[in-house]
XYZ file of C-alpha atoms in Angstrom:
756
model
C 83.769 33.938 100.174
C 83.303 34.314 96.422
C 82.813 37.781 94.942
C 80.080 37.598 92.268
C 81.786 39.307 89.362
C 78.724 38.914 87.169
C 76.123 38.389 89.871
C 72.980 40.407 90.533
C 73.725 43.887 91.764
C 71.604 45.388 94.540
C 71.343 49.170 94.785
C 68.636 50.396 97.112
C 65.426 48.741 96.019
C 66.743 48.001 92.532
C 68.329 44.721 91.495
C 70.002 44.120 88.112
C 70.666 40.576 86.956
C 72.380 41.418 83.659
C 75.683 43.281 83.336
C 74.527 45.690 80.648
C 71.613 46.872 82.819
C 74.060 47.738 85.554
C 76.169 49.640 83.039
C 73.129 51.735 82.134
C 72.680 52.453 85.832
C 76.331 53.424 86.130
C 75.910 55.938 83.324
C 72.869 57.443 85.037
C 74.630 57.698 88.356
C 77.706 59.242 86.819
C 75.591 61.991 85.295
C 74.416 62.830 88.804
C 77.760 62.628 90.559
C 80.871 63.564 88.640
C 83.022 63.429 91.765
C 82.285 59.723 92.087
C 83.116 59.378 88.391
C 86.499 61.005 88.751
C 87.475 58.720 91.612
C 86.328 55.443 90.063
C 86.780 55.412 86.303
C 89.069 56.882 83.694
C 87.724 59.028 80.881
C 88.507 56.140 78.507
C 86.255 53.850 80.536
C 83.468 56.435 80.511
C 83.549 56.777 76.733
C 83.769 53.015 76.356
C 80.525 52.757 78.332
C 78.889 55.326 76.033
C 80.078 53.340 73.008
C 78.768 50.054 74.419
C 75.402 51.638 75.114
C 75.427 52.953 71.550
C 76.052 49.442 70.234
C 73.125 48.103 72.288
C 70.851 50.640 70.634
C 72.092 50.106 67.071
C 71.483 47.244 64.677
C 73.109 43.977 65.785
C 76.145 44.004 63.487
C 79.131 42.210 65.072
C 81.524 43.113 62.272
C 80.649 46.796 62.219
C 80.823 47.117 65.991
C 84.096 45.211 66.315
C 85.496 47.828 63.934
C 83.922 50.666 65.943
C 85.367 49.299 69.167
C 88.822 49.037 67.635
C 88.910 52.413 65.906
C 87.669 54.288 68.964
C 89.986 52.318 71.259
C 92.899 53.113 68.922
C 91.977 56.807 69.039
C 92.001 56.725 72.848
C 95.344 54.963 72.871
C 96.952 57.338 70.361
C 95.896 60.405 72.327
C 97.467 58.906 75.416
C 100.583 57.684 73.602
C 101.610 60.974 71.989
C 102.302 62.383 75.444
C 104.307 59.312 76.478
C 108.065 59.159 76.031
C 108.123 55.519 74.950
C 104.826 54.455 73.373
C 104.215 54.799 69.628
C 100.760 55.734 68.288
C 98.891 53.512 65.847
C 97.262 56.172 63.627
C 98.839 59.556 64.403
C 101.872 60.148 62.207
C 101.624 56.631 60.801
C 100.755 55.028 57.473
C 98.172 52.277 57.875
C 97.504 50.239 54.759
C 98.633 53.058 52.496
C 96.635 55.722 54.357
C 98.847 58.332 56.008
C 97.726 60.471 58.937
C 100.097 63.411 59.029
C 101.171 64.542 62.456
C 104.085 66.655 63.646
C 104.560 66.066 67.363
C 107.046 68.935 67.530
C 104.309 71.395 66.543
C 101.970 70.222 69.296
C 101.958 72.785 72.118
C 103.243 71.365 75.379
C 100.306 71.205 77.792
C 100.548 72.455 81.330
C 98.666 69.384 82.532
C 99.323 66.258 80.448
C 96.568 64.241 82.118
C 94.003 66.961 81.441
C 95.168 67.257 77.822
C 94.838 63.513 77.335
C 91.345 63.436 78.783
C 90.220 66.389 76.674
C 91.642 65.050 73.423
C 90.209 61.569 74.058
C 86.784 63.034 74.773
C 86.617 65.073 71.589
C 87.859 62.182 69.438
C 85.372 59.699 70.911
C 82.546 62.212 70.654
C 83.187 62.948 66.968
C 83.619 59.309 65.934
C 80.513 58.164 67.815
C 78.487 60.983 66.248
C 79.685 59.899 62.798
C 79.455 56.120 63.170
C 75.943 56.100 64.679
C 74.327 58.710 62.463
C 72.212 56.026 60.735
C 71.409 54.104 63.901
C 67.795 53.410 64.907
C 68.776 54.698 68.359
C 70.505 57.771 66.986
C 68.680 60.330 69.152
C 69.335 58.393 72.354
C 72.983 57.690 71.502
C 73.667 61.289 70.532
C 72.014 62.420 73.751
C 74.348 60.203 75.762
C 77.379 61.584 73.938
C 76.234 65.204 74.326
C 75.530 64.703 78.018
C 78.922 63.092 78.562
C 80.721 66.060 76.984
C 78.798 68.526 79.121
C 79.305 66.449 82.252
C 83.049 66.446 81.626
C 83.028 70.207 81.127
C 83.757 70.287 77.383
C 82.071 72.350 74.700
C 80.760 70.096 71.902
C 80.661 73.086 69.548
C 84.452 73.296 69.340
C 85.121 71.761 65.921
C 88.584 73.096 65.051
C 91.120 70.514 63.851
C 94.111 72.886 64.009
C 95.943 71.140 66.819
C 98.963 73.434 66.411
C 96.998 76.330 67.826
C 93.794 74.785 69.128
C 95.240 72.482 71.767
C 93.876 69.166 72.963
C 90.305 69.622 71.728
C 91.491 70.344 68.204
C 93.871 67.385 68.363
C 91.013 65.085 69.298
C 88.893 66.501 66.495
C 91.774 66.120 64.042
C 92.390 62.462 64.862
C 88.666 61.714 64.709
C 88.442 63.355 61.286
C 91.388 61.304 60.042
C 90.030 58.008 61.404
C 86.657 58.757 59.829
C 88.379 59.362 56.476
C 90.424 56.192 56.938
C 87.213 54.250 57.552
C 85.674 55.487 54.323
C 88.340 53.615 52.341
C 89.287 50.664 54.574
C 87.314 48.057 52.610
C 84.265 48.080 54.898
C 82.115 49.908 52.338
C 81.018 52.402 54.982
C 80.248 55.002 52.329
C 77.110 53.081 51.407
C 76.362 51.721 54.879
C 78.494 48.564 54.566
C 76.259 47.146 51.827
C 77.418 43.991 50.032
C 78.923 44.712 46.654
C 79.177 41.332 44.964
C 77.897 38.514 47.144
C 74.661 36.819 46.097
C 73.227 33.700 47.822
C 73.057 30.620 45.650
C 70.032 29.226 47.510
C 66.564 30.683 47.642
C 65.219 31.438 51.115
C 63.874 28.880 53.556
C 60.385 29.902 54.670
C 60.701 28.878 58.305
C 56.998 28.449 59.060
C 56.674 25.877 56.239
C 57.817 22.290 57.021
C 61.039 20.961 55.539
C 63.434 22.590 53.131
C 62.170 21.543 49.697
C 63.688 24.287 47.561
C 67.336 24.302 48.627
C 69.604 23.902 45.597
C 72.979 23.305 47.264
C 72.888 21.811 50.793
C 76.496 22.869 51.334
C 75.860 26.604 50.923
C 74.220 29.291 53.035
C 70.495 29.848 52.767
C 68.601 33.040 53.693
C 65.614 32.689 56.019
C 62.166 34.189 55.484
C 60.235 35.044 58.648
C 56.870 36.687 59.237
C 58.611 39.287 61.423
C 62.341 39.855 61.836
C 63.751 41.324 65.046
C 67.534 41.375 65.397
C 69.441 40.547 68.590
C 69.467 44.206 69.584
C 65.653 44.266 69.536
C 65.273 46.229 66.284
C 62.465 45.360 63.888
C 64.068 44.754 60.490
C 61.884 46.033 57.628
C 62.556 43.012 55.407
C 61.311 39.470 55.896
C 64.424 37.889 54.378
C 67.541 39.551 55.836
C 70.592 39.529 53.540
C 73.984 38.061 54.430
C 75.770 40.443 56.815
C 79.344 41.330 55.753
C 80.334 38.417 53.460
C 83.068 40.613 51.949
C 84.511 41.733 55.317
C 87.754 39.852 54.736
C 88.931 42.835 52.680
C 88.651 45.252 55.626
C 92.006 46.562 56.884
C 92.916 44.456 59.951
C 95.114 45.111 62.988
C 97.628 42.312 63.525
C 96.800 39.894 60.708
C 99.806 39.217 58.505
C 100.391 38.602 54.810
C 101.370 35.016 55.530
C 97.957 34.499 57.180
C 96.145 35.392 53.950
C 94.720 33.322 51.107
C 92.807 35.069 48.320
C 90.038 33.222 46.489
C 87.912 34.481 43.609
C 84.254 33.772 42.926
C 82.105 35.539 40.349
C 84.784 38.160 39.774
C 85.240 39.116 43.441
C 88.318 38.399 45.570
C 87.456 36.879 48.950
C 90.247 37.494 51.447
C 90.564 34.578 53.874
C 92.936 34.787 56.845
C 93.893 31.625 58.768
C 92.181 29.489 56.120
C 90.548 26.491 57.865
C 89.858 24.811 54.506
C 86.561 23.492 53.180
C 84.080 22.305 55.834
C 82.490 18.843 55.503
C 80.324 18.581 52.404
C 77.518 16.226 51.453
C 76.880 14.649 48.085
C 73.121 14.005 47.859
C 73.640 11.227 45.314
C 76.889 9.513 46.175
C 77.142 9.910 49.972
C 78.100 6.685 51.735
C 77.779 5.954 55.439
C 77.372 8.789 57.937
C 79.496 11.655 56.647
C 81.117 14.302 58.857
C 78.411 16.638 57.577
C 75.608 14.367 58.788
C 77.291 13.677 62.123
C 77.950 17.350 62.808
C 74.479 18.693 62.065
C 72.657 15.743 63.620
C 74.571 16.389 66.867
C 72.906 19.808 67.008
C 69.552 18.007 66.865
C 70.697 15.591 69.585
C 71.750 18.411 71.907
C 68.370 20.035 71.378
C 67.052 17.220 73.594
C 69.007 18.710 76.528
C 66.820 21.807 76.825
C 64.235 20.579 79.346
C 64.755 20.893 83.098
C 62.275 18.054 83.707
C 64.436 15.302 82.176
C 65.935 14.433 85.571
C 69.568 15.060 84.546
C 71.477 17.086 87.168
C 74.925 18.576 86.590
C 77.592 20.197 88.727
C 78.191 23.405 86.739
C 80.810 24.868 89.086
C 84.461 25.141 87.998
C 84.929 21.972 90.011
C 82.682 20.084 87.609
C 82.997 21.921 84.267
C 85.775 23.495 82.217
C 89.538 23.002 82.162
C 89.919 21.888 78.549
C 93.569 21.940 77.526
C 94.166 23.485 74.113
C 96.236 20.438 73.242
C 93.025 18.413 73.490
C 91.294 20.419 70.759
C 91.178 18.198 67.657
C 92.587 19.622 64.434
C 90.893 17.277 61.948
C 87.181 16.982 61.199
C 87.473 13.204 61.506
C 88.488 13.558 65.174
C 85.699 15.896 66.300
C 83.379 13.101 67.416
C 85.886 12.127 70.134
C 85.823 15.626 71.628
C 82.097 16.097 72.298
C 79.787 13.946 74.407
C 77.321 13.343 71.606
C 74.414 12.021 73.691
C 74.823 13.633 77.125
C 76.339 16.962 76.016
C 79.512 18.817 76.902
C 83.224 18.440 76.245
C 86.159 16.576 77.883
C 86.558 19.257 80.579
C 86.900 17.622 84.001
C 86.829 20.769 86.123
C 89.397 21.944 88.671
C 89.963 20.644 92.160
C 91.165 23.850 93.825
C 90.782 27.595 93.395
C 94.437 28.722 93.270
C 93.561 32.178 94.611
C 91.862 30.866 97.750
C 93.464 27.456 98.116
C 89.985 26.010 98.655
C 87.991 23.579 96.504
C 85.324 25.068 94.264
C 81.909 24.597 95.847
C 79.650 22.299 93.828
C 76.565 23.798 92.166
C 74.061 21.109 91.180
C 71.316 22.267 88.801
C 69.121 20.695 86.113
C 71.033 20.299 82.880
C 68.052 21.781 80.992
C 68.292 25.004 82.995
C 72.046 25.272 82.519
C 71.908 24.734 78.764
C 69.083 27.226 78.231
C 70.734 29.922 80.359
C 74.002 29.324 78.523
C 72.345 29.723 75.129
C 70.623 32.947 76.187
C 73.508 34.572 78.087
C 76.167 34.112 75.435
C 73.788 35.074 72.635
C 73.643 38.471 74.416
C 69.860 38.651 74.404
C 67.596 41.342 72.937
C 69.665 44.268 74.273
C 72.956 43.081 72.892
C 76.303 44.769 72.723
C 77.184 41.925 70.284
C 79.919 39.364 71.065
C 82.894 41.759 70.729
C 81.159 44.290 72.958
C 80.210 41.562 75.419
C 83.887 40.872 76.024
C 84.487 44.567 76.665
C 81.856 44.398 79.416
C 83.689 41.393 80.854
C 86.961 43.334 80.749
C 85.317 46.259 82.534
C 83.973 44.009 85.272
C 87.388 42.462 85.754
C 88.813 45.979 86.055
C 86.254 46.762 88.778
C 86.955 43.655 90.841
C 88.368 44.614 94.271
C 91.152 42.029 93.999
C 92.292 43.133 90.543
C 95.586 45.034 90.177
C 96.194 46.711 86.796
C 99.769 45.602 86.113
C 100.565 45.111 82.435
C 100.970 41.382 81.795
C 100.734 40.987 85.569
C 104.177 42.534 86.104
C 105.727 45.829 87.105
C 104.083 48.820 88.691
C 100.362 49.301 89.119
C 99.255 51.457 86.187
C 97.039 54.476 86.616
C 93.448 53.848 85.426
C 93.795 55.775 82.154
C 96.992 54.041 81.050
C 95.583 50.630 81.876
C 92.289 51.269 80.131
C 93.711 52.661 76.889
C 96.215 49.817 76.598
C 93.671 47.136 77.461
C 90.999 48.547 75.119
C 93.485 48.963 72.275
C 94.659 45.359 72.609
C 91.236 43.808 73.029
C 89.784 46.040 70.300
C 92.471 44.954 67.856
C 91.783 41.304 68.617
C 88.016 41.679 68.258
C 88.430 43.523 64.956
C 90.794 40.855 63.601
C 88.373 38.138 64.748
C 85.608 39.826 62.737
C 87.773 40.271 59.641
C 88.929 36.659 59.842
C 85.701 34.854 60.689
C 83.536 36.852 58.286
C 86.112 36.491 55.517
C 85.824 32.741 56.033
C 82.025 32.944 56.231
C 81.852 34.857 52.958
C 84.065 32.488 51.009
C 82.932 29.098 52.327
C 79.301 30.269 52.507
C 78.280 27.354 54.760
C 74.707 26.734 55.804
C 73.117 26.856 59.269
C 71.670 23.880 61.215
C 68.031 24.760 60.500
C 68.710 24.472 56.772
C 70.780 21.297 57.044
C 68.559 19.421 59.504
C 65.362 20.169 57.602
C 67.079 19.280 54.315
C 68.242 15.912 55.633
C 64.798 15.310 57.138
C 63.287 15.719 53.672
C 65.777 13.184 52.324
C 64.861 10.528 54.886
C 67.187 8.221 56.826
C 70.730 7.241 55.825
C 71.302 4.375 58.280
C 69.638 1.311 56.763
C 69.138 0.822 52.992
C 66.718 -2.005 53.750
C 64.313 0.208 55.666
C 61.804 2.650 54.154
C 62.649 6.245 53.278
C 66.355 5.586 52.742
C 68.539 8.144 50.990
C 72.300 8.648 51.279
C 71.853 12.292 52.356
C 69.271 11.581 55.072
C 69.548 11.792 58.854
C 71.247 8.973 60.793
C 68.878 6.973 63.003
C 69.810 6.979 66.700
C 67.509 5.070 69.021
C 65.766 7.363 71.465
C 66.796 10.536 69.629
C 66.330 10.234 65.849
C 63.780 7.669 64.704
C 61.235 6.919 62.006
C 57.536 7.563 62.506
C 55.722 4.222 62.670
C 52.032 3.404 62.410
C 50.265 4.256 65.655
C 52.796 6.980 66.525
C 51.141 10.202 67.774
C 53.014 11.966 64.963
C 51.696 9.632 62.254
C 48.888 12.010 61.302
C 45.162 11.486 61.008
C 45.545 9.636 57.715
C 48.999 8.198 58.341
C 50.546 10.820 56.083
C 53.653 11.120 58.282
C 54.452 7.413 58.533
C 58.044 6.876 57.401
C 59.093 10.434 58.092
C 61.928 11.205 60.502
C 61.201 12.413 64.020
C 63.504 14.000 66.605
C 63.480 14.179 70.365
C 64.150 17.896 70.589
C 63.079 21.274 71.921
C 59.567 21.633 70.553
C 59.868 25.222 69.354
C 58.069 28.557 69.707
C 54.687 27.179 68.596
C 54.416 25.659 72.078
C 54.841 29.036 73.796
C 51.889 31.399 73.968
C 53.081 33.503 76.905
C 56.840 33.691 77.450
C 56.233 34.733 81.071
C 54.504 31.470 81.983
C 55.075 28.894 79.208
C 58.042 26.827 78.174
C 58.173 24.562 75.158
C 59.960 21.611 76.698
C 61.432 18.641 74.859
C 59.396 16.029 73.019
C 59.120 14.127 69.767
C 58.627 16.384 66.753
C 58.818 15.856 63.020
C 62.382 16.634 61.942
C 61.020 18.757 59.098
C 59.741 21.184 61.756
C 62.977 21.390 63.799
C 63.690 24.807 65.294
C 66.820 26.124 67.015
C 66.513 27.357 70.593
C 65.745 30.878 69.409
C 62.918 33.371 69.082
C 60.555 32.990 66.083
C 61.517 36.521 65.046
C 65.226 35.646 64.872
C 65.797 31.885 64.278
C 69.448 32.176 63.135
C 71.882 35.040 62.475
C 71.733 36.334 58.880
C 75.118 35.084 57.741
C 76.914 31.816 57.121
C 77.828 29.550 60.012
C 81.383 28.423 59.235
C 83.290 29.470 61.254
C 81.629 30.409 64.533
C 82.101 34.107 65.226
C 81.288 33.497 68.906
C 84.049 30.884 69.195
C 86.538 33.113 67.402
C 85.708 36.324 69.284
C 85.613 34.583 72.647
C 88.824 32.614 72.358
C 90.714 35.621 71.000
C 89.411 37.711 73.914
C 90.306 35.009 76.434
C 93.884 34.890 75.147
C 94.158 38.692 75.283
C 92.784 38.923 78.818
C 95.047 36.117 80.008
C 98.074 37.907 78.557
C 97.016 41.396 79.688
C 96.433 40.405 83.294
C 99.249 37.866 83.482
C 96.803 35.381 84.991
C 94.563 32.880 83.251
C 92.120 33.045 86.188
C 89.451 35.626 86.870
C 90.276 37.819 89.888
C 89.767 35.744 93.006
C 89.727 32.620 90.829
C 86.057 32.985 89.911
C 83.811 34.888 87.539
C 80.047 34.631 88.015
C 76.719 35.621 86.531
C 73.413 34.898 88.279
C 70.303 34.026 86.259
C 67.354 34.289 88.618
C 64.588 31.698 88.706
C 61.861 32.405 86.131
C 63.299 35.859 85.393
C 66.231 35.448 83.043
C 65.056 33.575 79.953
C 63.546 35.838 77.311
C 61.336 33.742 75.041
C 60.143 31.075 77.462
C 59.769 30.711 81.218
C 62.856 29.808 83.186
C 65.187 28.827 84.540
C 63.331 26.692 87.075
C 65.999 27.439 89.724
C 68.607 30.125 90.236
C 71.527 29.309 87.925
C 74.926 30.870 88.489
C 77.219 30.623 85.491
C 80.747 30.274 86.832
C 84.170 30.331 85.227
C 87.565 29.806 86.773
C 89.478 31.134 83.772
C 88.859 33.318 80.751
C 89.403 30.283 78.546
C 86.743 28.362 80.474
C 84.301 31.187 79.761
C 85.277 31.102 76.098
C 84.788 27.338 75.849
C 81.377 27.715 77.500
C 80.480 30.286 74.848
C 81.303 27.794 72.126
C 79.146 25.045 73.613
C 76.260 27.479 74.075
C 75.978 27.951 70.330
C 75.477 24.220 69.764
C 72.767 24.012 72.414
C 71.253 27.149 70.926
C 70.967 25.424 67.543
C 73.112 28.051 65.833
C 76.365 26.172 65.127
C 77.435 22.551 64.581
C 80.799 21.309 65.903
C 82.486 21.916 62.534
C 81.867 25.657 62.999
C 83.070 25.678 66.596
C 86.512 24.100 66.844
C 88.199 25.937 63.944
C 86.947 29.178 65.504
C 88.539 28.319 68.835
C 91.893 27.456 67.282
C 91.951 30.515 65.040
C 90.920 32.678 68.003
C 94.036 31.563 69.876
C 96.261 32.750 67.025
C 94.377 36.045 66.668
C 94.459 36.865 70.378
C 98.158 36.114 70.752
C 99.074 38.092 67.629
C 97.034 41.103 68.763
C 98.675 41.124 72.179
C 102.154 40.791 70.686
C 101.617 43.656 68.244
C 99.984 45.938 70.809
C 102.910 45.301 73.165
C 105.287 46.490 70.458
C 103.398 49.765 70.185
C 103.574 50.221 73.939
C 107.352 49.817 73.870
C 108.196 52.094 70.935
C 106.558 50.735 67.797
C 106.548 47.632 65.625
C 108.509 46.805 62.510
C 107.431 44.888 59.439
C 103.730 45.751 59.628
C 101.637 44.028 56.994
C 100.600 46.583 54.370
C 98.148 44.946 52.005
C 97.881 46.006 48.356
C 95.300 48.807 48.181
C 92.629 49.007 45.492
C 93.647 51.803 43.168
C 91.244 54.732 42.927
C 91.091 55.758 39.260
C 89.569 58.579 37.258
C 86.634 57.846 34.963
C 84.455 59.933 32.705
C 80.729 59.169 32.818
C 78.380 61.014 30.457
C 75.786 62.272 29.900
C 75.167 63.199 33.525
C 72.310 64.002 34.205
C 70.796 61.382 31.912
C 67.225 60.475 31.027
C 65.838 56.939 31.172
C 66.249 56.295 27.444
C 69.783 57.671 27.066
C 72.870 55.590 26.567
C 75.462 56.002 29.349
C 79.066 56.212 28.177
C 82.099 55.467 30.335
C 85.700 56.257 29.506
C 88.425 54.503 31.505
C 91.982 53.601 30.661
C 92.065 50.025 31.943
C 92.603 46.761 30.026
C 90.471 44.583 32.320
C 88.524 41.870 30.556
C 85.389 42.671 32.569
C 84.089 45.813 34.244
C 81.405 45.746 36.935
C 78.821 48.519 37.274
C 76.745 48.808 40.428
C 73.953 51.355 40.779
C 72.931 52.137 44.367
C 70.668 54.565 46.094
C 72.167 57.003 48.571
C 71.286 54.692 51.488
C 73.548 52.011 50.041
C 70.961 49.626 48.608
C 72.155 48.051 45.367
C 69.513 48.469 42.672
C 71.217 47.132 39.564
C 74.450 45.379 38.633
C 75.904 44.816 35.189
C 79.093 43.104 34.058
C 80.346 44.325 30.702
C 83.451 43.210 28.772
C 85.905 46.106 28.648
C 85.989 45.806 24.852
C 82.278 46.678 24.720
C 82.412 49.784 26.896
C 82.402 52.041 23.874
C 78.968 50.651 22.988
C 77.597 52.132 26.218
C 74.687 50.839 28.287
C 71.365 51.949 29.737
C 70.908 52.026 33.502
C 67.160 52.535 33.501
C 65.932 51.007 30.275
C 62.793 49.555 31.874
C 61.954 52.859 33.620
C 61.896 51.059 36.993
C 63.857 53.800 38.768
C 62.392 57.158 39.713
C 64.215 60.347 38.877
C 66.827 61.237 41.456
C 70.472 61.029 42.478
C 72.246 57.667 42.596
C 75.727 56.309 43.214
C 77.435 54.452 40.350
C 80.386 52.301 41.400
C 82.680 51.059 38.626
C 85.301 48.403 39.383
C 87.512 45.774 37.879
C 90.674 43.926 38.774
C 92.361 45.886 41.568
C 90.807 49.294 40.891
C 87.537 51.091 41.477
C 85.865 54.484 41.258
C 82.494 55.932 42.262
C 80.411 58.652 40.646
C 77.179 60.334 41.585
C 74.775 60.183 38.671
C 71.456 61.944 38.196
C 68.590 60.254 36.364
C 65.961 62.570 34.903
């Protein structure tokens, strides 16, 4: 009998169909029964649950939360490792990227109870870092309440703030490490000081107004385009107070990584800023609007997203076996490495990949039972589940929930790499979290470094752009342009006279139409309506997403979901010593007409099933194509890079567990210099003077408010600095305190400046 690892959970009269809802219930129950807590979960697991709940109630920022997961996991690991005879800590007593955290283990008082000291130190460190990292969160009060309650439940006094671990014991040690990690984070390249705001990146394209047909104003169809919506709600359910969200973390490649190496790195420069690109996948397929010939890789890739949009209706009569016997089992050797070979990997018209499934569950010796469901239900559930929905812990956090459920499986034995003795819960958890956290952080640094540099557009921009161009298949037919959409009978066609889409006056004759998901305009009540698939004008194409979200606010290439998921799958395979889920099966049940968020469905119960962690990862990647978020050219490089990231993270973490690594990559740090800025305070009509001793040809000045919003930017030749400049010549800024960042070359400095 299969154990539903991700299935609905029945407790009394309550049933929870989504993992994160069950986690919330766990937290509530643990508050009421600490004896159950002590028997079931380590203190590391308990704080990980608090952190995940914090992420669900913050803004949906995968990069920021991958970093939070890693830093807090590293703190937990360090405070376990310092009491271990063999393991080496990551932060304590180490120099990470030029930042040294002093620590004298000889001066640490020997505790009477090592386990109690570990738990106490871990609790104080997690508490302090969570309180710091979520202080600007929209769910701040709720998150802080969870953290306060957890401290009190565990019997600790949150008011102990001493960092003198030589005399203050475990609590002070936890506070000390938290303080040091917080300081490290303020200079690690993430720009946390001003809320991770972009410093240099500016989009080249004006925004696409999604409610208006087509994409008439795009300047470069190879570059990312912001989206303007009537209302923006992120994947965590937060209303965003701007209608055109900016690019999230395009400069994240400069953030200090975990296991990424110098030989992985390529540095590019655009507009005076260095974009750090690890595992460079090279330029994605481009389109030349004038000189394109035939169907380019660009046109094939984005048009396949439109084709797969036709798979999102459960009434099309297509039934699939979605069990591990019918899906999955793609060998990494079958992943193509060249863009030209991608078309052979995907089933362009029917959907899916070359996976043929598995005949037998190796843990039971029995065949996997077939599960036949409508393809349109499977694809919609896939798109919604792996997107994490409106209460998201983001992709890196999602894989932590999967790790936690694996840990809770009755057949799981926590042996490191599947060998040796069964580890106690705390040792297993800190090692597993540290390893997975490092991989998720490196996946964010890598994929967003690539996103920032290559700045590649999303399917909604590309498909609507090509629709405006026309068709690229037949020069002898009307509306031909080299950069148009390819015509595919039954899927992508031209509107002819007499077509229902032709318009009252025939104004749409000659335009391109798609057989696709019809979009949110066909849904009035998400509880009872579903849009279905039908013929629509290509200029109105919409991804399978909410009208308040549409697409994530950052470039597509490469897919963060593919990178996160494959890196996590490699880590979990290595950690457990088994590529299979415990019992040979992982499951999640989506109940009929209860699971989908923005339209009714699925029409039947759908149980997502995975034999292996890699199968789950591959399913994640496909979900993003059906969801209209990524084309194939975003997906496959992410999978391949994820393999390298996951393996490197596991290898490096293993070295720490066995005494410490050698040859750690220490990137060149940006030098912090002294600068004289005067007068300060200054009035609106005064000239600002800056004195620095640097020969750079150009100096960049950025004026920001104290919330991190950039208000002005100026680039001034170093030779003209003595002439000064005026920050507020047009009197557009009110009097107040601002942050002035000055940078150039490989140096920077920041000054608070007061405008009168």
